Coordinates of C-alpha atoms and ligand atoms in Angstrom, one line a residue:
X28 CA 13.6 47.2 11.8
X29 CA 16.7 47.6 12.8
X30 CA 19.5 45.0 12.2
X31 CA 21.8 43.3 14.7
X32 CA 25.1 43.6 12.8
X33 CA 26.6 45.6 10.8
X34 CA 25.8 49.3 9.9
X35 CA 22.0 50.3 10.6
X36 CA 20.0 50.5 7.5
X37 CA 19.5 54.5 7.3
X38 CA 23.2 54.8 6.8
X39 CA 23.4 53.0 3.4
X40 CA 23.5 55.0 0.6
X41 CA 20.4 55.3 -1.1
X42 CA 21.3 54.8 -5.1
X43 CA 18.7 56.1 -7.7
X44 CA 18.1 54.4 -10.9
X45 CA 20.1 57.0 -12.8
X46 CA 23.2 57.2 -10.5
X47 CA 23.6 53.1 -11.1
X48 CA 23.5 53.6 -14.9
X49 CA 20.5 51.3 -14.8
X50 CA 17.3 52.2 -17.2
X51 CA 14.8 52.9 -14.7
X52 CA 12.6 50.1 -13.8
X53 CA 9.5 51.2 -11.9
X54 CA 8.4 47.8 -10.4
X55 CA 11.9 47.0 -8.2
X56 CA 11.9 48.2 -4.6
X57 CA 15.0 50.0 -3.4
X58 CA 16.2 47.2 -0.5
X59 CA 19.3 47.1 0.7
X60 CA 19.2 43.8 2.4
X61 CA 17.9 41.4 0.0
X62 CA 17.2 38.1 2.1
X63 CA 17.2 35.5 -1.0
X64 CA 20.1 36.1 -2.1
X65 CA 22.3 34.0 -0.2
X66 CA 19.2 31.1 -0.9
X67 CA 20.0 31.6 -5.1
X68 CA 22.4 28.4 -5.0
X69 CA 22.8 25.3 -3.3
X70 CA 26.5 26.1 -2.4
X71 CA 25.4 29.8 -0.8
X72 CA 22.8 27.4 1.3
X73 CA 25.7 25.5 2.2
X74 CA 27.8 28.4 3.1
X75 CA 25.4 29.8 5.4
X76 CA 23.6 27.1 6.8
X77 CA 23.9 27.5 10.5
X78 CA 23.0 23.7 11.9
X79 CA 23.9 20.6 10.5
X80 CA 23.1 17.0 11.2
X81 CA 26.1 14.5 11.1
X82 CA 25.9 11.2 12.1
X83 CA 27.8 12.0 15.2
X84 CA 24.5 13.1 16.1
X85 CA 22.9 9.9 16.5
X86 CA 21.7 7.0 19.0
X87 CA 19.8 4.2 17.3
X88 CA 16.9 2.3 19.6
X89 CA 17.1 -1.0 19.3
X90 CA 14.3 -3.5 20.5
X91 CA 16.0 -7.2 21.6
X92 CA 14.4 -10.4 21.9
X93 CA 14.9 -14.3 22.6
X94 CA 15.8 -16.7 19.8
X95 CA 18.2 -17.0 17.1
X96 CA 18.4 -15.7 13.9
X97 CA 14.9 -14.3 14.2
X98 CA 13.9 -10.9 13.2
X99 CA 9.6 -9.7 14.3
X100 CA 8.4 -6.7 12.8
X101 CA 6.2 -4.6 14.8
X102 CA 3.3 -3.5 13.0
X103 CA 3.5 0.3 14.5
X104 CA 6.6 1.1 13.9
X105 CA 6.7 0.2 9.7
X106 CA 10.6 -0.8 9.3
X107 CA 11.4 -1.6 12.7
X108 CA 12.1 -5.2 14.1
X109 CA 12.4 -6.6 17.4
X110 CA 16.0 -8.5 16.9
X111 CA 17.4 -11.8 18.1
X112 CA 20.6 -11.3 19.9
X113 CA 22.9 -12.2 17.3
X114 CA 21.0 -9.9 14.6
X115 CA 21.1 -7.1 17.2
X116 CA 24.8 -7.6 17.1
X117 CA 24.6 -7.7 12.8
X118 CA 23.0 -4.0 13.3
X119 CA 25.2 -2.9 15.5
X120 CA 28.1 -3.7 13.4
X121 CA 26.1 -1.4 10.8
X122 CA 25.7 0.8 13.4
X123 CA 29.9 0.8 13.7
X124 CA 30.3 0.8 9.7
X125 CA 28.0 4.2 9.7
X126 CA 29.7 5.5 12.2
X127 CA 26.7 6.0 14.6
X128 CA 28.4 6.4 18.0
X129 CA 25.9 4.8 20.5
X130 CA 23.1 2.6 19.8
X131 CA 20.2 1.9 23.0
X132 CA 18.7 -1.4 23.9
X133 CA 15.2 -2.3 24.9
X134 CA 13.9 -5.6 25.8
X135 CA 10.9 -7.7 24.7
X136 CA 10.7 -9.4 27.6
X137 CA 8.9 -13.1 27.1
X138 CA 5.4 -13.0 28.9
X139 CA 6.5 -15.8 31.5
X140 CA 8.9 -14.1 32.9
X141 CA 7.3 -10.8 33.8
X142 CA 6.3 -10.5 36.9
X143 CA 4.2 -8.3 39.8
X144 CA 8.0 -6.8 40.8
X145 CA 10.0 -6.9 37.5
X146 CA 12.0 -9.6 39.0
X147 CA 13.8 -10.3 35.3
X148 CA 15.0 -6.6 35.8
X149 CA 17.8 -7.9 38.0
X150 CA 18.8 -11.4 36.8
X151 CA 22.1 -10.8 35.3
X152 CA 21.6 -13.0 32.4
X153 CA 18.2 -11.4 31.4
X154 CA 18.1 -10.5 27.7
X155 CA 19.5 -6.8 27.6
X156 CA 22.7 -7.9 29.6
X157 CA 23.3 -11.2 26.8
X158 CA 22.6 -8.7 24.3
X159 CA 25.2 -6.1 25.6
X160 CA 28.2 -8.8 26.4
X161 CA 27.2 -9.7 22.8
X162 CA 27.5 -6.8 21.3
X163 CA 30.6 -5.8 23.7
X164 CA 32.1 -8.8 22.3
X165 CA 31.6 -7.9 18.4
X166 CA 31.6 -4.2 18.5
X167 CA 33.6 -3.1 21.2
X168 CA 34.1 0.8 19.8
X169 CA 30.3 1.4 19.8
X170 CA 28.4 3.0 22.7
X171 CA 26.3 1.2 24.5
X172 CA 22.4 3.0 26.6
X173 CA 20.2 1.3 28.7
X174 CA 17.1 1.9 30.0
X175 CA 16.7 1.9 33.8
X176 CA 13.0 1.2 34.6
X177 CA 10.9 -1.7 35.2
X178 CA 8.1 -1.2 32.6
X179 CA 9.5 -4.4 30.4
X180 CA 9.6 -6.6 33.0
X181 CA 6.0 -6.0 35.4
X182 CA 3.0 -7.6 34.9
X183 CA 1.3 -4.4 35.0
X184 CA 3.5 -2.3 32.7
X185 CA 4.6 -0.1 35.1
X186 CA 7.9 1.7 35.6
X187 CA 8.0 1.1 39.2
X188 CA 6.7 -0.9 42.0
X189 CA 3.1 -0.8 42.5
X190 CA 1.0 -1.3 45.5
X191 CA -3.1 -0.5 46.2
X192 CA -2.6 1.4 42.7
X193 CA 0.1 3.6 43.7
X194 CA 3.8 3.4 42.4
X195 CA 6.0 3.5 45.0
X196 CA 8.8 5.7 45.0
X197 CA 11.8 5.1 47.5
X198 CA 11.0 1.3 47.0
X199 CA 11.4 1.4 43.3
X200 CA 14.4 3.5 43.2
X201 CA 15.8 0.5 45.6
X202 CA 15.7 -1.7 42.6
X203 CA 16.2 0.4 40.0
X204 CA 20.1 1.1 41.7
X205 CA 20.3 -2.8 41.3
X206 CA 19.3 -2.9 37.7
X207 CA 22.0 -0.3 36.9
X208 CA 24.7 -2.3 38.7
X209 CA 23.1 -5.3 36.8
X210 CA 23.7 -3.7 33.7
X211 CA 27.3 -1.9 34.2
X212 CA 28.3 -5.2 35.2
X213 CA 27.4 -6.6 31.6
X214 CA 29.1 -3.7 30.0
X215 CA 26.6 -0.7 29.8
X216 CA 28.4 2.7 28.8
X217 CA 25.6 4.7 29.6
X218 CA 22.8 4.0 32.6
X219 CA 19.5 5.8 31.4
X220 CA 17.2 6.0 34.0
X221 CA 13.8 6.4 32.4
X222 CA 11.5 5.7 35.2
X223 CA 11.1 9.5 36.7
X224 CA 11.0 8.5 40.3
X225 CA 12.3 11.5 42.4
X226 CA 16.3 10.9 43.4
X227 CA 16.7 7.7 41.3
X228 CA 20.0 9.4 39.4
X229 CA 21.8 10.3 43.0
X230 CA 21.1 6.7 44.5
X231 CA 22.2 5.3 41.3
X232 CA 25.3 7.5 40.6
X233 CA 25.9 6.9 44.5
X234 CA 25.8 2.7 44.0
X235 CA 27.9 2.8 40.7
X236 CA 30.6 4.0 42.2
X237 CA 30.5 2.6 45.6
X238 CA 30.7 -0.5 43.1
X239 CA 33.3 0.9 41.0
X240 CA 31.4 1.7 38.2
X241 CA 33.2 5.6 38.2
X242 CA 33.3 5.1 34.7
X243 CA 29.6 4.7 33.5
X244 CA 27.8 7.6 32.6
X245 CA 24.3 8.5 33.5
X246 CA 22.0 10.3 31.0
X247 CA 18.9 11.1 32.8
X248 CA 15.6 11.0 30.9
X249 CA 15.6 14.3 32.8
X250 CA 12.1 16.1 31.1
X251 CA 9.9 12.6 30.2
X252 CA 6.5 13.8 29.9
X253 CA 3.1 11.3 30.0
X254 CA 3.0 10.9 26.3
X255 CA 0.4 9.6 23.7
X256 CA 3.2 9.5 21.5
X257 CA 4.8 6.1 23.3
X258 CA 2.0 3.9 22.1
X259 CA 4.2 1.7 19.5
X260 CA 7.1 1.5 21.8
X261 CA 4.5 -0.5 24.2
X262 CA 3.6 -2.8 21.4
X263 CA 8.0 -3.2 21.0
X264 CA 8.2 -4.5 24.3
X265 CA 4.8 -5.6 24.9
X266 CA 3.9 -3.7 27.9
X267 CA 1.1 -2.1 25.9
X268 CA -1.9 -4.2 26.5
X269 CA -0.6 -5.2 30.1
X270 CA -0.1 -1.4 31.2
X271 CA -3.2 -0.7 33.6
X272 CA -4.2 3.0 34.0
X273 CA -2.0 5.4 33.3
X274 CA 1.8 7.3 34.0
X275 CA 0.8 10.4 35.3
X276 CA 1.7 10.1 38.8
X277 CA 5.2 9.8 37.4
X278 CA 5.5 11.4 33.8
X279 CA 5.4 15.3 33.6
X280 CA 2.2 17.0 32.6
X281 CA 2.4 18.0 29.0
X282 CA 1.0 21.5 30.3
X283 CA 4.5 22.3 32.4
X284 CA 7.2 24.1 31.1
X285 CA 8.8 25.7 34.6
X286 CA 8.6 21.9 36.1
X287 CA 11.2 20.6 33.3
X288 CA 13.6 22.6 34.4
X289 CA 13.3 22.3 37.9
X290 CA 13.8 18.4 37.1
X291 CA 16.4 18.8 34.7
X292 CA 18.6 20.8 37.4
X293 CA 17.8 18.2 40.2
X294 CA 19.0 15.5 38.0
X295 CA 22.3 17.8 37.2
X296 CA 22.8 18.1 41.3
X297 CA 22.2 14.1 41.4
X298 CA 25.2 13.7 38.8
X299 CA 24.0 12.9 35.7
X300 CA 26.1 13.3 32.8
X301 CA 24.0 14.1 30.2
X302 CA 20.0 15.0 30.0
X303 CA 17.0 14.2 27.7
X304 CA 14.3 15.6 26.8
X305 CA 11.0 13.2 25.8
X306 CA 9.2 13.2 23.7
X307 CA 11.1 15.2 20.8
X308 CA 9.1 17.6 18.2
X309 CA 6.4 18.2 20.4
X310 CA 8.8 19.2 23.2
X311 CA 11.0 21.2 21.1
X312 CA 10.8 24.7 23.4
X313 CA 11.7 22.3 26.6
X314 CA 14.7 21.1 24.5
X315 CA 15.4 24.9 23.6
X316 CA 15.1 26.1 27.2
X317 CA 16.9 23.5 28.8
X318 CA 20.1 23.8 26.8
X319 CA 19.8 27.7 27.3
X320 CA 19.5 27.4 31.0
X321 CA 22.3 24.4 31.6
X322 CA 24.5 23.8 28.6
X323 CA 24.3 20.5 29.2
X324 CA 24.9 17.6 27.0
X325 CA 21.4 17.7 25.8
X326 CA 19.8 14.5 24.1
X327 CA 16.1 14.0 22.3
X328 CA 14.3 11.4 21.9
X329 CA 12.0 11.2 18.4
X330 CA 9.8 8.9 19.9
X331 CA 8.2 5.7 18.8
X332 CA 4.8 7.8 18.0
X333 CA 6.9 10.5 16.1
X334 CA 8.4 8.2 14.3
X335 CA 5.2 5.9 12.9
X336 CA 3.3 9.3 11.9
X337 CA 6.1 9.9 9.8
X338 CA 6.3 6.8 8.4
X339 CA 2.5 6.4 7.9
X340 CA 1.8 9.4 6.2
X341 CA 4.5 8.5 3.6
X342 CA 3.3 4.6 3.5
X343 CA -0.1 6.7 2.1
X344 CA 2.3 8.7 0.1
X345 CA 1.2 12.0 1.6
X346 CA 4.6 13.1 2.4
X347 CA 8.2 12.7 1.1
X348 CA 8.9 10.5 4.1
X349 CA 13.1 11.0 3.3
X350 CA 12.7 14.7 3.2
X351 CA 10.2 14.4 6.8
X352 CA 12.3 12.2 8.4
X353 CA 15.6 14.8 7.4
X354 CA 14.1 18.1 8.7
X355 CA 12.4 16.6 11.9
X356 CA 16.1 16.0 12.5
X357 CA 17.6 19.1 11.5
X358 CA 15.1 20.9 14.1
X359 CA 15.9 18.9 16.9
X360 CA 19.4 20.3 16.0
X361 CA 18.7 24.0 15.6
X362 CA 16.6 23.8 18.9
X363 CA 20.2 23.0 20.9
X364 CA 20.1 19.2 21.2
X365 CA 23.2 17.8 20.8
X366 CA 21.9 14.5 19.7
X367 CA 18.9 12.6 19.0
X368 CA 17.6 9.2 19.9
X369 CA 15.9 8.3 16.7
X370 CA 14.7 5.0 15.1
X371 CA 15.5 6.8 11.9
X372 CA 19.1 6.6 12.3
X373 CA 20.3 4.0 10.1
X374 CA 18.3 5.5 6.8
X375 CA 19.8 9.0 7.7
X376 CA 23.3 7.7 8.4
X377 CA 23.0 6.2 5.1
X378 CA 21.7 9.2 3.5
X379 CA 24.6 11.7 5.2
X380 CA 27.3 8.9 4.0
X381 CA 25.9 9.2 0.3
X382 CA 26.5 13.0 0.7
Ligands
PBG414 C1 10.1 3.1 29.4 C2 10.3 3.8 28.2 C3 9.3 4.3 27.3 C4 10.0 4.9 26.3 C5 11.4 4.8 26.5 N1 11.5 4.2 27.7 C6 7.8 4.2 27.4 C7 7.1 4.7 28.5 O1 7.6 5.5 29.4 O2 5.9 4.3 28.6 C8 9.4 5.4 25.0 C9 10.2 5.4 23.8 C10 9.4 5.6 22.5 O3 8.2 5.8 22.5 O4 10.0 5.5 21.5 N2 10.2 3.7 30.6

């Protein structure tokens, strides 16, 4: 095999035993590149290693809900709480402190107020637009995502608008342009359009600024496939029992490679800032190919589902769930992301400030 750099093998000088002074020892093999050596000590690991994860890396999910002072577990996702608004403001002061640049919001919306149209998705005092002047308030250095999509708001679970069992497309993107203003309006850094209705990021990009939003980014969820992996998300925001059928009319076919990247370069001519891949490990050669093809800002998301496998298997303590939790990271990283949305990220940040 020849090797990339440097001089080709056949031109090293082969040494014999007795030319190196050394007695002659008939068990070692005469190689010239020797790949463990630079793996002999934790500072030649460091010296070499070619990706690193720093909490620069990061964007923490966090699930909102009505009340005060309240904090609700969510039996999927072991560690994770949904969050009164004023405790969502406590974590992203920790978020701050551990210098995690953006944390993202999702809503439990309260059963009463979802309806057939997702209504609540435009009322500019819902729950992710308190949570956001809240936060905006408190933590005004840290970064600040939305989802754009109706799912935590219908009756039916659904991203979009549905009629006879269809999701509508045009229609849908119609409102989704008015959640986004509703959002920039409460202080949203970053609109994140996670519906996948076709042309969603050009009408929105197109309404923020006519409404002089220039300044808020877009980051499509470019690549969002119809994914098993979401189940304990649903149960976060309590679409998951309400959801009738399925995404697929909307969500990419996990089969499709060549139809990621035809999405991801619409969403680049619509405007968006930055893209994102989802779901994360199982998509890792869509993340790969799509930072090849664009260099882009390129964002994954460790989904909910990623996330409680982890965390279940090291509940039955049948993996190191720190040392999991770590590497699924460090892939996403070596694959070309430049971040990762992860529900890990506090317990990592923590772990990369220890270092
Ligand atoms: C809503 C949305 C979903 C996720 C993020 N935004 C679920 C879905 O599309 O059904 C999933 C995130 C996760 O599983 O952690 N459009």
């Amino acid at each position: 095999m020849a090797i990339k750099f440097g001089r080709p093998i056949e031109a090293r000088a082969r040494l014999t035993p007795v030319e190196t002074g050394l007695p002659a020892d008939a068990d070692r093999l005469d190689l010239p590149t020797r790949m463990r050596r630079n793996r002999r000590s934790e500072w030649a690991r460091r010296l070499v290693r070619e990706n690193v994860l720093t909490t620069d890396d990061l964007i923490w999910p966090l699930f909102v809900m009505d009340g005060e002072n309240a904090r609700q577990p969510i039996a999927s996702m072991p560690g994770v709480e949904r969050l009164s608004v004023d405790q969502a403001v406590r974590e992203a002061t920790r978020a701050a402190q551990l210098t995690i640049p953006c944390i993202a919001l999702f809503p439990y919306t309260d059963p009463s107020l979802r309806d057939e149209t997702g209504s609540e998705a435009l009322n500019p005092d819902n729950l992710v637009c308190r949570a956001i002047r809240a936060i905006k308030k408190e933590v005004p250095e840290i970064g600040i995502l939305c989802d754009v999509a109706l799912d935590p708001f219908t009756s039916h679970g659904h991203d979009g608008l549905l009629r006879d069992g269809e999701i509508l497309n045009d229609e849908t993107v119609a409102v989704l342009t008015r959640q986004a203003i509703v959002q920039a309006q409460a202080g949203c850094d970053i609109i994140a359009p996670s519906d996948m209705m076709d042309g969603r990021v050009g009408a929105i990009r197109k309404a923020l600024d006519a409404a002089n939003f220039t300044d808020v980014s877009i980051m499509a969820y470019a690549a969002k496939y119809a994914s098993a992996f979401y189940g304990p998300f649903r149960d976060a925001v309590g679409s998951a029992k309400t959801l009738t059928g399925d995404k697929r009319s909307y969500q990419m076919d996990p089969g499709n490679t060549d139809e990621a990247l035809r999405e991801v370069a619409l969403d680049i001519e619509e405007g968006a800032d930055m893209i994102m891949v989802k779901p994360g490990l199982p998509y890792l050669d869509i993340v790969a190919r799509v930072k090849d093809a664009f260099g882009m800002p390129t964002f994954a998301y460790q989904v909910s589902g990623e996330y409680a496998m982890i965390m279940a298997a090291a509940q039955n303590g049948w993996l190191d769930g720190e040392r999991a939790m770590t590497e699924s990271l460090i892939a996403f990283k070596r694959a070309g992301a430049d971040g990762v949305l992860t529900y890990f990220a506090p317990r990592v940040a923590e772990k990369l400030k220890q270092r």
